[in-house]
Coordinates of C-alpha atoms (C1' of nucleotides) in Angstrom, one line a residue:
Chain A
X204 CA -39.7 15.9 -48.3
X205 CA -43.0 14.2 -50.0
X206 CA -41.5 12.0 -51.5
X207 CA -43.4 8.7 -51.6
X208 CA -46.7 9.9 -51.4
X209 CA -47.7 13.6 -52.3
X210 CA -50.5 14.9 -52.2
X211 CA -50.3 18.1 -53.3
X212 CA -51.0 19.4 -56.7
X213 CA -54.0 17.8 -58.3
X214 CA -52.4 16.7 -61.6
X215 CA -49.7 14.7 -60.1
X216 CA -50.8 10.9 -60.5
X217 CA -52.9 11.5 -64.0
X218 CA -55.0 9.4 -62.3
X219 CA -57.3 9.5 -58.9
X220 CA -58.3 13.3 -59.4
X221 CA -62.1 12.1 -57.7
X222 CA -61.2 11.7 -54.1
X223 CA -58.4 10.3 -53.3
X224 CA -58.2 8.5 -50.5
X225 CA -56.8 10.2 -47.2
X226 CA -52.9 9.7 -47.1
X227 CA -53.6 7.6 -43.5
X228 CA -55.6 4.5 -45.5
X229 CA -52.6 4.7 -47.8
X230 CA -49.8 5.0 -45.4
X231 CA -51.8 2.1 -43.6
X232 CA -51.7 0.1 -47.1
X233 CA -48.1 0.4 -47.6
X234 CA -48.0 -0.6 -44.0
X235 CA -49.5 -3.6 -44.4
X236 CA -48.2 -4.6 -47.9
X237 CA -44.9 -4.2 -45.6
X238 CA -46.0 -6.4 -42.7
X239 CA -47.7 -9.0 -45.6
X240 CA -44.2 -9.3 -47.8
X241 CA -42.2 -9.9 -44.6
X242 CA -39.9 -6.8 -44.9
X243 CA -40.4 -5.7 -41.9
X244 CA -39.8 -9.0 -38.9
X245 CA -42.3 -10.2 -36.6
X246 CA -41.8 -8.9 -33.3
X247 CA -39.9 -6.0 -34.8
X248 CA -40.3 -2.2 -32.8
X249 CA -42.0 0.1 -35.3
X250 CA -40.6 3.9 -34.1
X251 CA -43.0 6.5 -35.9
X252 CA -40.2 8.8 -36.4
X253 CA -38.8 5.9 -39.1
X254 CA -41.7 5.4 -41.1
X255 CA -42.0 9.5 -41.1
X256 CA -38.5 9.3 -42.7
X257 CA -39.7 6.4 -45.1
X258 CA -42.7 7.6 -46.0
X259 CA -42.4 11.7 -46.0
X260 CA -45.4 12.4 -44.0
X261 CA -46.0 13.7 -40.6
X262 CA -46.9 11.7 -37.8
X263 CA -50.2 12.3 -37.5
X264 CA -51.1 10.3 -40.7
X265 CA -48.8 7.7 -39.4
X266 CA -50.4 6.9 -35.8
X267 CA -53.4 7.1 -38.1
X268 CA -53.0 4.2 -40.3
X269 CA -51.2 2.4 -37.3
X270 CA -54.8 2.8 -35.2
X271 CA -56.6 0.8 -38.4
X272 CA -53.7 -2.2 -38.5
X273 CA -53.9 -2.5 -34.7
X274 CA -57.6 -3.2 -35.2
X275 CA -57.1 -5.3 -37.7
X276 CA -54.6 -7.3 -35.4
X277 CA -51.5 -6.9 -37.6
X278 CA -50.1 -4.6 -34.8
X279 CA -50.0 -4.6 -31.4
X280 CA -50.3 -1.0 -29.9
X281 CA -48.6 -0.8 -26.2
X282 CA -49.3 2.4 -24.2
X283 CA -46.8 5.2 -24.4
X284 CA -44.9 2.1 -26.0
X285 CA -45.4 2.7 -29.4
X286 CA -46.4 -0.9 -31.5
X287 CA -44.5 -4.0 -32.8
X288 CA -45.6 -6.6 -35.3
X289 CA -48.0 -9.1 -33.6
X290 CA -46.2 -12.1 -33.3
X291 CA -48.5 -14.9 -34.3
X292 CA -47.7 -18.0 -31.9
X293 CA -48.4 -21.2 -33.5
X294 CA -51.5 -21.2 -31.3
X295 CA -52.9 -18.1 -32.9
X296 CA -52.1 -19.7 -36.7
X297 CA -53.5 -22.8 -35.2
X298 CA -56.9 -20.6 -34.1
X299 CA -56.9 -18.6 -37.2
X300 CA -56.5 -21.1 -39.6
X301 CA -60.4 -22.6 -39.1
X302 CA -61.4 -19.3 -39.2
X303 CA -60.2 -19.0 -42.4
X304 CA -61.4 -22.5 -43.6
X305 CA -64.7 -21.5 -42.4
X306 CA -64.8 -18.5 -44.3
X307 CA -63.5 -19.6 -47.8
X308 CA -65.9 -23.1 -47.0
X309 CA -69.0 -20.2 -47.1
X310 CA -67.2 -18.5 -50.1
X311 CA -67.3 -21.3 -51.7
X312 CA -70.5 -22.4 -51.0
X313 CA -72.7 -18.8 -51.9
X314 CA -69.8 -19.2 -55.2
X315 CA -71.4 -22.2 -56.2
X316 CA -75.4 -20.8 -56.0
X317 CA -73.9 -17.1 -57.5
X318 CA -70.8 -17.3 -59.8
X319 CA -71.4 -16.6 -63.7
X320 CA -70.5 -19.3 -65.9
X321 CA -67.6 -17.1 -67.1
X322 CA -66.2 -17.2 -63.7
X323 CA -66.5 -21.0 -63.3
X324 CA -64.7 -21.6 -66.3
X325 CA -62.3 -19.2 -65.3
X326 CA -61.4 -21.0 -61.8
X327 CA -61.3 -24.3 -64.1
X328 CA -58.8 -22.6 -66.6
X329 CA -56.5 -21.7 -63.5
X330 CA -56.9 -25.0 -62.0
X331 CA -55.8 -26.4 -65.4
X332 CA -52.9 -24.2 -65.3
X333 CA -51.6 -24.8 -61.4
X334 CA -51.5 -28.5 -62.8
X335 CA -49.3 -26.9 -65.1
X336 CA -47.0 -25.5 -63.1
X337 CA -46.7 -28.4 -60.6
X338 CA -45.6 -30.5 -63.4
X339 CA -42.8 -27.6 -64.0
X340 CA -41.9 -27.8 -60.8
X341 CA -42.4 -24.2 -60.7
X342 CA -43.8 -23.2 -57.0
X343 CA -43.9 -19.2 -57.5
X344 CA -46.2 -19.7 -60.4
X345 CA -47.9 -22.4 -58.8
X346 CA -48.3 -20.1 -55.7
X347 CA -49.6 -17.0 -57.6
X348 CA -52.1 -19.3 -59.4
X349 CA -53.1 -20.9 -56.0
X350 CA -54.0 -17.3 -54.5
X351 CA -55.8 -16.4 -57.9
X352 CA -58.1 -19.5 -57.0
X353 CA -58.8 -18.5 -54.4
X354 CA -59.1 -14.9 -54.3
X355 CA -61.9 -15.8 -57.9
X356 CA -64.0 -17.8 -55.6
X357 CA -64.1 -14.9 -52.5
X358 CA -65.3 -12.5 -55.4
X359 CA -67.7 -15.3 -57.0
X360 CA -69.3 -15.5 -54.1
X361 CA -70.5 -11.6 -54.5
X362 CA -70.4 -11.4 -50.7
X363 CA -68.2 -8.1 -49.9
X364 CA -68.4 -8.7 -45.9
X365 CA -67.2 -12.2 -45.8
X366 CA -64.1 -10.8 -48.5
X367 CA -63.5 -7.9 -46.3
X368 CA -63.1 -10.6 -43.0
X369 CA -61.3 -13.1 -45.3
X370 CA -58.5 -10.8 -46.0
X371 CA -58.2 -9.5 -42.4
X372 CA -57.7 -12.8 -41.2
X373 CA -56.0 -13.4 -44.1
X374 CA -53.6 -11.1 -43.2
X375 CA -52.5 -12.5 -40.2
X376 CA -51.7 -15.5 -41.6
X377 CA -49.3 -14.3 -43.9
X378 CA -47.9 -15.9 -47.1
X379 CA -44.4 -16.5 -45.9
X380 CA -45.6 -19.1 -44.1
X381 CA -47.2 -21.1 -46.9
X382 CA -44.4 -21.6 -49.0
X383 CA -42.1 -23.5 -46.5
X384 CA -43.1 -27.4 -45.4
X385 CA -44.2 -27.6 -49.0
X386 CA -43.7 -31.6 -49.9
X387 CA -44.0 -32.8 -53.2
X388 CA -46.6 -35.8 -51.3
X389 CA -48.7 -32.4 -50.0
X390 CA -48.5 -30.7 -53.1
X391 CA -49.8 -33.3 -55.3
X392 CA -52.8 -34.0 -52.8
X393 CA -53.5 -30.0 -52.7
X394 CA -53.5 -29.8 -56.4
X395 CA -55.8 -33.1 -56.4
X396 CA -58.2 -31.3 -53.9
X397 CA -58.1 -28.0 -56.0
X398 CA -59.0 -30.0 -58.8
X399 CA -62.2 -31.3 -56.6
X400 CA -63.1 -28.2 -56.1
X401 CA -63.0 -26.6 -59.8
X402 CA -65.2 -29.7 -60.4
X403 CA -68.2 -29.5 -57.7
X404 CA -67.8 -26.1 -58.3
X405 CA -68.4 -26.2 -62.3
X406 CA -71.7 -28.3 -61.0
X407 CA -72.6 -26.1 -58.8
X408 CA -72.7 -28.7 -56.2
X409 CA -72.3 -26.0 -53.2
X410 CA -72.2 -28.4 -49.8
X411 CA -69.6 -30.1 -51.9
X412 CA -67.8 -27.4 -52.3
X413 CA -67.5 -26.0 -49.3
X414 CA -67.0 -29.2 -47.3
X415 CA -63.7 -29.0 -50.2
X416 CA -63.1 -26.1 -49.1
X417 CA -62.8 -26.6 -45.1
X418 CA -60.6 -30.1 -45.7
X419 CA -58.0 -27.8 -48.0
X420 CA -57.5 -25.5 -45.8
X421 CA -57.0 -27.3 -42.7
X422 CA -54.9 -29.8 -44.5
X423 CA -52.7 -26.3 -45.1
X424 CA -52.7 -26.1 -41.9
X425 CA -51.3 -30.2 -41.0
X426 CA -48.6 -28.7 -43.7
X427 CA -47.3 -25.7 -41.9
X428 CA -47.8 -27.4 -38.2
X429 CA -47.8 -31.0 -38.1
X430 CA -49.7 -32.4 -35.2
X431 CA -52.1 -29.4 -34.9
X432 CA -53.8 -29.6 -37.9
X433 CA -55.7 -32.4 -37.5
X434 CA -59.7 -32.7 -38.4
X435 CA -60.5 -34.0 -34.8
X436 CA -58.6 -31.0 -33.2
Chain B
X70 CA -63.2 20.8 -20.2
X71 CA -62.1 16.9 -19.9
X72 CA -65.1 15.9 -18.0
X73 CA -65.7 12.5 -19.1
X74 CA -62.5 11.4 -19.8
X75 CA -60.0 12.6 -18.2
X76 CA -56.4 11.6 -18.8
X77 CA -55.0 13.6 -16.2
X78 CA -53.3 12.4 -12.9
X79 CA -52.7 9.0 -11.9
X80 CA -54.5 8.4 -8.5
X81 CA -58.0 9.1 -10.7
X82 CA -59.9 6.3 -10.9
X83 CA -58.4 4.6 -8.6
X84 CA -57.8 1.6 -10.9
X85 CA -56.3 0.8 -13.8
X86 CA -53.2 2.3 -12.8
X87 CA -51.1 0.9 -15.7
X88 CA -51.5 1.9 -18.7
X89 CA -54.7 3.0 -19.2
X90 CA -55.5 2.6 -23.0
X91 CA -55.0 5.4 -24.6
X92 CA -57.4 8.2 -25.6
X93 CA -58.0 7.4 -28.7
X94 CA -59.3 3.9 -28.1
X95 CA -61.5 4.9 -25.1
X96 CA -63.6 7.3 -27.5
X97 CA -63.2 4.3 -30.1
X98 CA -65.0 1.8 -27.6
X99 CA -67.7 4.9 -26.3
X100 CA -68.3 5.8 -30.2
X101 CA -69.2 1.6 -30.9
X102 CA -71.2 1.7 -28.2
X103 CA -73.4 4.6 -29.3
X104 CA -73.9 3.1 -32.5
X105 CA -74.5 -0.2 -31.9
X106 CA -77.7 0.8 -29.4
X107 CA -78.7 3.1 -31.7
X108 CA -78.4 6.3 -30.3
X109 CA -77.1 7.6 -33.3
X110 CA -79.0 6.6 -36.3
X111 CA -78.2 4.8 -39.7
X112 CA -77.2 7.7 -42.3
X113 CA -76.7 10.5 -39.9
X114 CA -73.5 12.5 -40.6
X115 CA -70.9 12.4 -37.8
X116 CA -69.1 16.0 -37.3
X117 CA -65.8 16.2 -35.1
X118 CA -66.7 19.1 -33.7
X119 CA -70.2 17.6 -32.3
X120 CA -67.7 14.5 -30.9
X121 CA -65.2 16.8 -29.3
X122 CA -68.1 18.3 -27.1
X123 CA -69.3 15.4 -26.1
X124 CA -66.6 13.7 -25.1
X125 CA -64.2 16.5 -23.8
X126 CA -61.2 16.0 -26.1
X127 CA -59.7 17.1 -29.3
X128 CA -60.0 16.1 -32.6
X129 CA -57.2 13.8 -32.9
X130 CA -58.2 11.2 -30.7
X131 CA -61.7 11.8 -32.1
X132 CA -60.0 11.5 -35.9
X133 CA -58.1 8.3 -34.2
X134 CA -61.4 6.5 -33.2
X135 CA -62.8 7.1 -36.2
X136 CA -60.2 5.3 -38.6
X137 CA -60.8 2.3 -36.1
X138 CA -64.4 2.3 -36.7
X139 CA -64.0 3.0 -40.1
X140 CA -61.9 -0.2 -41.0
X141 CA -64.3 -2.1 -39.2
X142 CA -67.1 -1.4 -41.6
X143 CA -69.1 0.4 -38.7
X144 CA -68.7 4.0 -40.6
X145 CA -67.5 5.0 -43.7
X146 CA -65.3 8.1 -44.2
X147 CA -65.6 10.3 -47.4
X148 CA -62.7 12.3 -47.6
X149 CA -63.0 15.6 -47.1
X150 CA -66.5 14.9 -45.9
X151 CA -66.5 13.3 -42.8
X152 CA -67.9 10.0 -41.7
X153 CA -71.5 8.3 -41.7
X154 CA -72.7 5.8 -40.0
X155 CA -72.9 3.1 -42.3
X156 CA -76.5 2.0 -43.4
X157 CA -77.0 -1.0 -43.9
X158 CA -79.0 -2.2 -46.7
X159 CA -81.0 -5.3 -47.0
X160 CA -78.4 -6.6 -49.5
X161 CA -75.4 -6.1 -47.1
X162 CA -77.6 -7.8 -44.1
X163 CA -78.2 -10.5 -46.2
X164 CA -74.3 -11.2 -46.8
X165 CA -73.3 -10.3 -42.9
X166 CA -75.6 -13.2 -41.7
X167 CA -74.3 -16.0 -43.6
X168 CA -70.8 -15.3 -42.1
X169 CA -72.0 -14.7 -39.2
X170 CA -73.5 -18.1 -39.4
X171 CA -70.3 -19.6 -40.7
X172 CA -68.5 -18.3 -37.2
X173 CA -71.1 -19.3 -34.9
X174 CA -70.9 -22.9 -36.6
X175 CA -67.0 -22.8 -35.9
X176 CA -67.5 -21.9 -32.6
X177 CA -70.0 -24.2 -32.0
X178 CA -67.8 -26.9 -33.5
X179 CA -64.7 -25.7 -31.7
X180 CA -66.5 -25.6 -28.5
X181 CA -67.9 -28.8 -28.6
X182 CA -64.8 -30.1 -28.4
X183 CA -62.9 -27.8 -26.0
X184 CA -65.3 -26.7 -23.8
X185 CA -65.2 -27.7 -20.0
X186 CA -67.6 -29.4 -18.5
X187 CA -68.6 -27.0 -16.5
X188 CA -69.1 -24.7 -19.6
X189 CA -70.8 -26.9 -21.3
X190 CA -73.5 -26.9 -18.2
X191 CA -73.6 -23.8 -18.2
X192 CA -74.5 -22.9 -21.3
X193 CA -77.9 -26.1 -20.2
X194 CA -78.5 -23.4 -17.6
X195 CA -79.0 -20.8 -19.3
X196 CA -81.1 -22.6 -22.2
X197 CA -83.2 -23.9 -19.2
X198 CA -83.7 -19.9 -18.7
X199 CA -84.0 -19.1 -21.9
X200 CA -86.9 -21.6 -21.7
X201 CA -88.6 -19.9 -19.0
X202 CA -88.6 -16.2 -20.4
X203 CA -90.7 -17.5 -23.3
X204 CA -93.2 -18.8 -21.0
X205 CA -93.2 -15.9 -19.0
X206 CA -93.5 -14.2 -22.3
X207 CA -90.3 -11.9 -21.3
X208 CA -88.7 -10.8 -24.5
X209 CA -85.9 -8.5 -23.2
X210 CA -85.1 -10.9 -20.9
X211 CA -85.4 -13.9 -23.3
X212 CA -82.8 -11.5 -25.7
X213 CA -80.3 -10.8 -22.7
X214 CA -80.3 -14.6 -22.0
X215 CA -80.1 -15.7 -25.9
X216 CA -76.8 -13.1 -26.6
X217 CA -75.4 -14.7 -23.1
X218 CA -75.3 -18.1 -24.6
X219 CA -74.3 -16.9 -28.1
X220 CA -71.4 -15.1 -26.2
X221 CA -70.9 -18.4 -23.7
X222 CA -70.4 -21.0 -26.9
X223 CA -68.2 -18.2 -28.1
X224 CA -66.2 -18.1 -25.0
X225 CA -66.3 -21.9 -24.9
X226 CA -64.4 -22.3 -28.5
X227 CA -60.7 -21.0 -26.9
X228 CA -60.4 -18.9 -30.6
X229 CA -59.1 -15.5 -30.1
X230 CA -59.5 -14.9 -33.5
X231 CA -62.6 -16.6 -34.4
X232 CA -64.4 -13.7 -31.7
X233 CA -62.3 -11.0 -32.4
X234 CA -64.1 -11.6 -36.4
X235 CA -67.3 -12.6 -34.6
X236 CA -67.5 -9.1 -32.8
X237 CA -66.7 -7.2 -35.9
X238 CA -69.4 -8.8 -38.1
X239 CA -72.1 -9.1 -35.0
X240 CA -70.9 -5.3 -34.9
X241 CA -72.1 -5.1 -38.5
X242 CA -75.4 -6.0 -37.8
X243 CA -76.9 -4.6 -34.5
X244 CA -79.1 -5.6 -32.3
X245 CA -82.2 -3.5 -33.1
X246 CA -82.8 -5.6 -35.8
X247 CA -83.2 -8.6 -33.5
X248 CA -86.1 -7.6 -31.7
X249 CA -88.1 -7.1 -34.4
X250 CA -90.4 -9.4 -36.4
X251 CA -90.2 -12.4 -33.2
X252 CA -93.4 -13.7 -34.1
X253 CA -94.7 -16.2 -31.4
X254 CA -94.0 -19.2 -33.9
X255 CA -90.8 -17.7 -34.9
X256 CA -89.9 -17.3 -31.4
X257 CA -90.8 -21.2 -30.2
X258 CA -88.8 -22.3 -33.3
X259 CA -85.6 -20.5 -32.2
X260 CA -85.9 -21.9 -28.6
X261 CA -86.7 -25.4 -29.8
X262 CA -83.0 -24.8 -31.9
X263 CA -81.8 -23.8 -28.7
X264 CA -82.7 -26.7 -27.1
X265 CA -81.0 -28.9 -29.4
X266 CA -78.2 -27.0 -29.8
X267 CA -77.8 -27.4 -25.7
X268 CA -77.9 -31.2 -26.2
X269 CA -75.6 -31.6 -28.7
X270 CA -73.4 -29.7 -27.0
X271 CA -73.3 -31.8 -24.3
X272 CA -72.9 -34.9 -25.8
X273 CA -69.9 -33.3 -27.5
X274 CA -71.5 -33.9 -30.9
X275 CA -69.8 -31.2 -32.6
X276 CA -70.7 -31.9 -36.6
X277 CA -73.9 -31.6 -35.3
X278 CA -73.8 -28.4 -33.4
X279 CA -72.0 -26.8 -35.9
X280 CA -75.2 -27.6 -38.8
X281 CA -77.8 -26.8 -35.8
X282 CA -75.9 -22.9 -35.3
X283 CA -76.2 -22.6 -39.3
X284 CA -79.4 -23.1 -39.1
X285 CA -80.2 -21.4 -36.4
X286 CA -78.4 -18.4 -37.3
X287 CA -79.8 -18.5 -41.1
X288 CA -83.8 -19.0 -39.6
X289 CA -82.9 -15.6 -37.7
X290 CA -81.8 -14.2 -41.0
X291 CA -85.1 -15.2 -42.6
X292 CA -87.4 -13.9 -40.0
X293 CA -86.1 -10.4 -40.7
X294 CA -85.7 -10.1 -44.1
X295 CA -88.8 -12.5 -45.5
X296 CA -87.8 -13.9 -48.5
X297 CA -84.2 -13.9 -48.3
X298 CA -83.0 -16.4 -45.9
X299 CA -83.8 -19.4 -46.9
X300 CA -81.1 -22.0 -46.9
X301 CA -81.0 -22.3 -50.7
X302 CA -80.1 -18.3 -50.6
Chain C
dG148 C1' -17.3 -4.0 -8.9
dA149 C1' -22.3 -4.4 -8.8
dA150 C1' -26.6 -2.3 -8.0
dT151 C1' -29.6 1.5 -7.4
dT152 C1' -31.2 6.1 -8.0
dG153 C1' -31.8 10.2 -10.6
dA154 C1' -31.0 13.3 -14.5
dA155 C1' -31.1 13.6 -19.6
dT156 C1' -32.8 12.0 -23.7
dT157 C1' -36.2 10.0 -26.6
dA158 C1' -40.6 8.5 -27.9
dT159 C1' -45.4 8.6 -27.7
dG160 C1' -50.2 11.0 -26.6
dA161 C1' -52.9 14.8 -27.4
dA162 C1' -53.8 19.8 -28.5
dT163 C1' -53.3 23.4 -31.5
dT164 C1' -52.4 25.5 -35.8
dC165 C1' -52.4 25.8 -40.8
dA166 C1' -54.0 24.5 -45.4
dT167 C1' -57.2 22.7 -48.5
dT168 C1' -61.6 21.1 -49.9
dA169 C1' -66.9 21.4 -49.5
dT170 C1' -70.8 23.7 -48.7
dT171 C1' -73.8 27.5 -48.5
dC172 C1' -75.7 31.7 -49.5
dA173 C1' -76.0 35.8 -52.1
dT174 C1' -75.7 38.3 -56.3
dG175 C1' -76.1 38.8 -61.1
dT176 C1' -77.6 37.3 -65.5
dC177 C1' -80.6 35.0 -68.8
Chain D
dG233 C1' -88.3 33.6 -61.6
dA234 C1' -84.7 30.1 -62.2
dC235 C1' -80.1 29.0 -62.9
dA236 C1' -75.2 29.9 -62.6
dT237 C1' -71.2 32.0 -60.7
dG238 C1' -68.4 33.5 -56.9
dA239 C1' -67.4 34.9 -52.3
dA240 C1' -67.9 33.6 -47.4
dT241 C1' -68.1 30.0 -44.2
dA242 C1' -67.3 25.7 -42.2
dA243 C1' -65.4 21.2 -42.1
dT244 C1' -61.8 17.9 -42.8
dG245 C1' -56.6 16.6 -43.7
dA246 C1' -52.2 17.1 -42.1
dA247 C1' -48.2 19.4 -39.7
dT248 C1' -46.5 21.4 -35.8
dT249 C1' -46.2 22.1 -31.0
dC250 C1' -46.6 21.0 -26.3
dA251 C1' -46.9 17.6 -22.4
dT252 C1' -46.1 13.3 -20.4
dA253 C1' -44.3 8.8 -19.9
dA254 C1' -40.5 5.5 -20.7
dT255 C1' -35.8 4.4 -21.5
dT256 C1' -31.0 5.1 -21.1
dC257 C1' -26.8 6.3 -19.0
dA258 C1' -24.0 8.1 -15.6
dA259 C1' -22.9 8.8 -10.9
dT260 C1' -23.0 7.5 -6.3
dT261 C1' -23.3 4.2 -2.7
dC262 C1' -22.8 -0.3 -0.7

DNA sequence: GAATTGAATTATGAATTCATTATTCATGTC
DNA sequence: GACATGAATAATGAATTCATAATTCAATTC
């Protein structure tokens, strides 16, 4: 038993001897990495007693760290029930999906006014190199990049509420969904809009940007549901 | 013991027969509650032992509640030190309000389009009100009326998700700050948004109602914190 | 043979207990 | 008299235990 996660001696990790975090928030992060990668099915019954088993901690931490993904929407917590993973509907990806547009639209906006110049040329190296890896054809790399961008402008923006509701959202739109319905026609016009973006952003031009922003990401959305995604929805 | 909630017998309340969310959430919802009005200050130290007097229960539900709170930003837990109630600096207001702004806009977008008619008149209703407490110089009753319509154009954009992030960040920033610093100016300048907001929202203009909500939102920001709101950040 | 009812099992909800970490206060030393 | 060290106290973190609700399966009846 303890396993996975122990936490009991204090020289166990090398690292983390200041406070580390309560083994619920890291139970709850494994959770979610879980829910994220797809390993465990939408729809899918969590029992507690498994995850005890997996994880080599009581219960208590576990119905812990499922209270904070229920909040956040990942789980769906039924009385004396126990919880599955939330389906999302194609209406919900359809309502979360502005959200999400609206958000990175602001990231990139209060980017524009606050990034460094380091970080600007930064998001323009990695725009260089998704360019890169369309021309290799290589859509892993091209999808790591893509997430880099994005995740540069969040933290360019230096606005830690609006990255804290971008990734819960974020979350419930997960990446396995992103990947599929990928044409070459969409993937050429995503990298053109990414390269839009690295440029108003580079002039600081933030209405630009975020304007950029919003069309990107609901043009994801025309990608993964045709006939939903459409500006005048 | 179990005095305010009790989670005894079934014939209790009379209602809510089937399943009655759990403990845990209950204290959850009771805890945001005490916050938000303020009847538990900014900074002051929660202790689960003051909690599980008032409320009647043991600590785990208590413990439960606050994880939920926690991951919503409303209090932060130190481990092995309990939970405060998050305060809120001038810095993190400043961030909150721009996404809140950038949700009301959606919303206001999203309604304009999916809003019934009906809706949409009643949201002229309560503007016309909203009106009429200014003149009758009726501030609590001009801020019940103005969170009504907030909460009616939120209602109005059919996006589960888009108030689910809404109530979290309006959670974020609570309402004692509103009240304060309404001078009369201020005060005719938000109504006169209002106003326009109404219209355009009847005429279905939704680009429009989405800028006017920015705005609107970002002039609130400004009248709190001087200095920081304007829209060039 | 199908359906319904009830007992047994299993899982969750909450309380209690145990362990570990902070904090506080007193004592001793410089 | 001030600071440091250590013991006592109190609070949190997690495990265990107890209670209750749901599910399953078998037996009985129609």
């Amino acid at each position: 038993m303890m396993d996975t996660m122990s936490n009991g001696g204090a020289g166990d990790m090398g690292v983390a001897l200041l406070s580390r975090p309560a083994l619920a928030v890291q139970v709850a992060d494994a959770l979610r990495e879980l829910i994220m990668e797809g390993a465990i099915k939408s729809g899918e019954k969590i029992r507690e007693k498994e995850l005890t088993e997996r994880f080599g901690v009581s219960r208590t931490p576990i119905r812990e760290a499922m209270k904070i993904l229920a909040s956040e929407g990942l789980i769906e917590l039924i009385p004396n029930r126990g919880a599955i993973i939330s389906e999302r509907s194609e209406e919900e990806l359809a309502d979360a999906f502005p959200v999400l547009a609206a958000l990175e639209a602001l990231a990139g906006e209060q980017a524009a006014r606050r990034a460094t110049d380091a970080e600007l040329a930064e998001i323009v190296r990695l725009t260089v190199e998704l360019r890169a890896s369309l021309e290799r054809q290589d859509r892993p790399h091209y999808f790591e990049i893509n997430q880099a961008i994005h995740k540069a402008i969040l933290v360019a923006s230096r606005n830690e509420t609006l990255m804290r509701s971008h990734a819960t959202i974020a979350g419930l739109v997960h990446r396995a969904r992103y990947q599929a319905n990928l044409t070459r026609s969409r993937w050429e016009q995503a990298l053109a809009e990414h390269e839009r973006i690295a440029e108003a952003l580079s002039a600081r031009r933030a209405d630009e940007v975020a304007a950029l922003l919003k069309t990107h990401m609901m043009g994801k959305l025309a990608a993964i549901l045709p006939g939903r995604g459409g500006p005048a929805d």
